[in-house]
XYZ file of C-alpha atoms in Angstrom:
339
model
C 103.825 172.342 121.242
C 103.497 168.950 123.107
C 100.732 170.541 125.001
C 99.001 171.655 121.866
C 99.389 168.117 120.353
C 97.799 166.637 123.476
C 94.828 168.971 122.949
C 94.460 167.711 119.403
C 93.835 164.193 120.509
C 90.603 162.786 118.929
C 87.554 163.287 121.082
C 89.430 165.580 123.474
C 87.432 168.731 123.183
C 84.194 169.613 124.780
C 82.759 170.364 121.370
C 83.148 166.805 120.353
C 81.420 165.641 123.590
C 78.463 167.958 123.070
C 76.659 165.395 121.087
C 75.827 163.719 124.408
C 74.167 166.863 125.605
C 70.786 168.481 124.912
C 70.145 172.094 124.317
C 70.379 173.430 127.841
C 69.727 170.111 129.464
C 72.020 167.395 130.791
C 72.015 164.289 132.869
C 68.865 163.356 134.674
C 67.198 166.661 133.656
C 67.492 165.600 130.040
C 66.164 162.073 130.565
C 63.174 163.419 132.455
C 62.277 166.645 130.596
C 63.260 166.127 127.000
C 60.913 163.253 126.028
C 57.949 165.233 127.522
C 59.057 168.364 125.766
C 59.399 166.606 122.443
C 55.959 165.103 122.775
C 54.595 168.566 123.587
C 56.189 170.016 120.514
C 54.763 167.252 118.440
C 51.213 167.599 119.982
C 51.111 171.502 119.866
C 49.394 171.668 116.389
C 46.773 169.145 117.502
C 46.271 171.008 120.806
C 45.896 174.398 118.971
C 43.228 172.966 116.589
C 41.436 171.236 119.526
C 40.977 174.407 121.602
C 37.847 175.609 119.864
C 36.220 172.142 120.082
C 37.205 171.991 123.835
C 35.613 175.384 124.388
C 32.446 174.393 122.537
C 32.285 171.060 124.488
C 32.813 172.856 127.737
C 29.993 175.431 127.027
C 27.618 172.595 125.955
C 28.310 170.541 129.037
C 27.773 173.550 131.274
C 24.580 174.414 129.533
C 23.243 170.871 129.688
C 24.135 170.456 133.403
C 22.559 173.871 134.230
C 19.503 173.015 132.106
C 18.962 169.734 134.034
C 19.466 171.587 137.305
C 16.913 174.221 136.452
C 14.319 171.628 135.289
C 14.797 169.767 138.511
C 14.309 172.976 140.449
C 11.231 173.635 138.322
C 9.784 170.177 139.362
C 10.571 170.850 143.076
C 8.719 174.282 142.806
C 5.759 172.607 141.192
C 5.590 169.791 143.659
C 5.823 172.262 146.601
C 3.066 174.434 145.143
C 0.704 171.352 144.654
C 1.423 170.192 148.185
C 0.509 173.518 149.633
C -2.814 173.606 147.603
C -3.703 170.117 148.624
C -3.034 170.739 152.264
C -4.918 174.128 152.201
C -7.952 172.634 150.519
C -7.953 169.731 152.980
C -7.629 171.965 155.986
C -10.230 174.344 154.746
C -12.746 171.527 154.156
C -12.148 170.066 157.567
C -12.532 173.489 159.270
C -15.723 174.106 157.292
C -17.206 170.746 158.410
C -16.404 171.588 162.003
C -17.899 175.022 161.703
C -20.976 173.663 159.973
C -21.644 171.373 162.924
C -21.339 174.311 165.249
C -23.832 176.294 163.098
C -21.482 179.008 161.882
C -22.672 182.067 159.859
C -21.541 183.138 156.353
C -19.450 185.847 158.000
C -17.678 183.236 160.134
C -16.938 181.241 156.950
C -15.298 184.370 155.468
C -13.156 184.910 158.607
C -12.149 181.288 158.446
C -10.936 181.752 154.862
C -8.954 184.887 155.838
C -7.355 183.027 158.780
C -6.243 179.967 156.745
C -4.936 182.351 153.864
C -2.598 184.047 156.453
C -1.279 180.706 157.671
C 1.594 178.556 156.102
C 3.016 179.392 152.736
C -0.066 180.922 151.205
C 0.914 184.021 149.042
C -1.001 186.915 147.792
C -1.755 185.092 144.529
C -3.411 182.166 146.136
C -7.246 181.969 146.059
C -9.333 180.089 148.630
C -13.063 179.471 148.010
C -15.863 177.788 149.729
C -18.815 176.440 147.746
C -22.223 174.921 148.397
C -23.289 171.514 147.186
C -23.851 172.939 143.626
C -20.288 174.323 143.637
C -21.617 177.855 143.805
C -19.065 180.102 145.545
C -20.295 181.472 148.810
C -17.101 182.855 150.206
C -13.768 183.610 148.559
C -10.474 185.242 149.522
C -9.223 187.702 148.244
C -12.663 189.095 147.446
C -11.158 191.209 144.737
C -11.499 188.201 142.358
C -15.196 188.831 142.112
C -15.964 185.119 142.077
C -18.445 185.195 144.892
C -21.929 183.901 143.722
C -20.563 182.310 140.580
C -20.177 178.583 139.862
C -16.633 177.315 140.469
C -16.866 174.522 137.930
C -17.726 177.133 135.349
C -14.868 179.339 136.291
C -12.216 176.506 136.414
C -12.320 174.936 133.006
C -10.969 171.492 132.530
C -11.226 170.544 136.114
C -14.264 168.242 136.148
C -12.490 165.407 137.944
C -11.955 167.788 140.843
C -15.633 168.238 141.446
C -16.345 164.535 141.074
C -13.630 163.004 143.137
C -12.343 165.855 145.305
C -9.106 164.971 147.051
C -8.650 161.777 145.122
C -8.253 163.855 141.907
C -5.219 165.521 143.409
C -4.077 168.811 142.149
C -4.910 169.612 138.481
C -4.131 172.140 135.927
C -7.157 174.279 134.977
C -7.849 177.285 132.712
C -9.257 180.494 134.318
C -9.684 183.658 132.360
C -7.340 182.294 129.652
C -4.496 181.549 132.028
C -3.132 178.370 133.569
C -3.823 177.609 137.114
C -3.259 174.820 139.690
C -6.420 173.889 141.557
C -7.204 171.478 144.356
C -10.716 170.726 145.647
C -11.645 168.915 148.759
C -15.363 167.848 149.356
C -16.735 168.444 152.863
C -18.376 165.581 154.691
C -21.826 164.796 153.387
C -20.879 166.429 150.155
C -22.888 169.511 151.154
C -20.063 171.788 149.922
C -16.502 172.055 148.866
C -13.252 173.901 149.655
C -11.002 174.894 146.849
C -7.460 176.268 146.769
C -6.109 177.747 143.565
C -2.964 179.675 142.364
C -1.833 180.905 138.939
C 1.063 179.137 137.399
C 2.724 182.360 136.574
C 2.882 183.247 140.251
C 4.243 179.817 141.117
C 7.145 180.031 138.624
C 7.825 183.732 138.952
C 10.972 183.294 141.105
C 12.041 180.286 139.061
C 11.817 182.222 135.839
C 14.026 184.958 137.387
C 16.666 182.353 138.186
C 16.523 181.076 134.623
C 16.927 184.575 133.268
C 19.943 185.092 135.600
C 21.513 181.791 134.602
C 21.070 182.495 130.897
C 22.578 185.865 131.314
C 25.599 184.445 133.099
C 26.020 181.721 130.408
C 25.895 184.251 127.666
C 28.476 186.482 129.350
C 30.643 183.372 130.012
C 30.408 182.310 126.450
C 31.086 185.798 125.164
C 34.266 186.085 127.327
C 35.497 182.647 126.122
C 34.891 183.554 122.559
C 36.774 186.908 123.039
C 39.644 185.011 124.640
C 39.613 182.437 121.897
C 39.666 185.218 119.253
C 42.597 186.889 121.084
C 44.372 183.613 121.383
C 44.262 182.835 117.659
C 45.105 186.398 116.904
C 48.137 186.240 119.113
C 49.050 182.831 117.735
C 48.920 184.175 114.158
C 51.149 187.077 115.070
C 53.440 184.824 116.858
C 53.736 182.598 113.722
C 54.303 185.585 111.567
C 56.900 186.861 113.916
C 58.694 183.511 113.947
C 58.603 183.327 110.196
C 60.144 186.798 109.902
C 62.782 185.971 112.505
C 63.593 182.690 110.800
C 63.990 184.365 107.370
C 66.134 187.159 108.870
C 68.195 184.601 110.765
C 68.723 182.486 107.603
C 69.759 185.666 105.607
C 72.265 186.554 108.345
C 73.647 183.007 108.503
C 73.900 182.929 104.667
C 75.719 186.254 104.591
C 78.194 185.054 107.445
C 78.911 181.755 105.737
C 79.615 183.280 102.340
C 81.742 185.975 103.908
C 83.607 183.330 106.089
C 82.588 185.283 109.107
C 81.425 184.108 112.506
C 79.205 185.893 114.999
C 79.939 185.888 118.702
C 77.515 187.092 121.353
C 79.391 187.168 124.642
C 77.413 187.404 127.923
C 80.163 188.192 130.432
C 77.886 188.337 133.425
C 76.791 184.705 133.058
C 80.076 183.548 131.318
C 78.160 182.266 128.281
C 78.683 182.664 124.532
C 76.440 182.330 121.521
C 77.960 181.383 118.220
C 76.335 181.642 114.771
C 76.129 178.522 112.634
C 78.849 179.974 110.324
C 81.202 179.915 113.307
C 80.678 176.138 113.851
C 81.016 175.546 110.083
C 84.387 177.279 109.979
C 85.668 175.090 112.722
C 83.882 171.889 111.498
C 81.839 171.322 114.633
C 78.182 170.283 114.787
C 76.081 173.489 115.179
C 74.303 173.909 118.463
C 71.595 176.349 119.564
C 72.653 176.200 123.240
C 74.973 178.756 124.785
C 78.620 177.788 125.174
C 80.474 178.008 128.423
C 83.563 180.029 128.970
C 85.656 176.974 129.351
C 84.441 175.280 126.159
C 85.502 178.029 124.007
C 88.734 178.685 125.857
C 89.664 175.021 125.536
C 89.938 175.166 121.785
C 92.000 178.499 121.607
C 95.602 178.077 121.074
C 97.462 178.551 124.502
C 99.988 180.978 122.872
C 97.402 183.289 121.463
C 95.752 184.559 124.632
C 93.511 183.798 127.530
C 89.682 184.553 127.505
C 89.577 184.819 131.349
C 92.244 187.389 131.313
C 90.572 189.194 128.449
C 87.280 189.259 130.400
C 88.857 190.530 133.567
C 90.454 193.455 131.657
C 87.079 194.311 130.135
C 85.370 194.173 133.526
C 88.213 196.364 135.005
C 87.564 198.749 132.138
C 91.117 198.652 131.076
C 89.770 198.096 127.476
C 86.494 199.015 125.965
C 86.698 196.896 122.728
C 88.220 193.665 121.615
C 90.527 193.325 118.670
C 92.169 189.876 119.040
C 93.831 187.510 116.680
C 94.145 183.828 117.840
C 94.033 180.409 116.489
C 91.337 177.858 117.198
C 91.342 174.086 117.015
C 89.413 172.739 114.086
C 87.429 169.549 114.407
C 90.007 167.654 112.294
C 92.820 168.800 114.527
C 94.333 171.606 112.523
C 94.677 175.256 113.747
C 92.416 177.852 112.092
């Protein structure tokens, strides 16, 4: 009995010292992890509501960045196309001037056009033309255009500065057959003719449009996947909340039944040496309820020494000497009495 009285000293049990412990955390782990965990719990509703806004902002930023990138790419394509036209017109005018000084024939001019057309970055959609002083086309490639013999300034509408200033007008946008073209005109020496290089804008931006189409498709697919994930997330969150509510209601009903019946529920994990007590068990013994698992020693410490030993009982169960527990023992109440 002296030993029992010593156990009954105030503050002597592990249960009375559990106020200094967190649920499953102790020491430095509690100091480091618990504040962050509490902040996370407090911020969880805000984070849940902010997820749709974050996804929308993410998609808008991605779309804006990709749009700017595509527009820069379009400017580069346009700049390269204009540079090719300007160089081709200048080279063609220079070659015509040299050929004229050598007394070339119209057939030689057509061959010159074909040769320049095959050089550099000239594509099938590019058109090269040589005109006389009245801007009447005397040679053109490809000949399938049917422009030979027609006036270039009548074909290319809106390009009057080209025929007045030549190279100084740069590359301009003109209308040919109801379509938008880029055109560059270079006047030959003595203004006895001109060389022109033209290309449809549709041909210039054909590859770029395919890139835009691919990017739009990928963006739509990405947005669709994120929307599906968002829908699944909120669906799962709603089901989790419903499950938590059902669990809490069932748990409260069980606790109420246990409290009114003056019963306590034990869940004994012998492998890990841990026990879970219902809140009614804490209430019967006057201790502060705790959601954490109790250790073997904490429970054994408040059992009367004359009423059995949990360690011995566990060993008998493990050895299969018994297959159920029917044990009567006294436990130390928080106020020191035996229950």
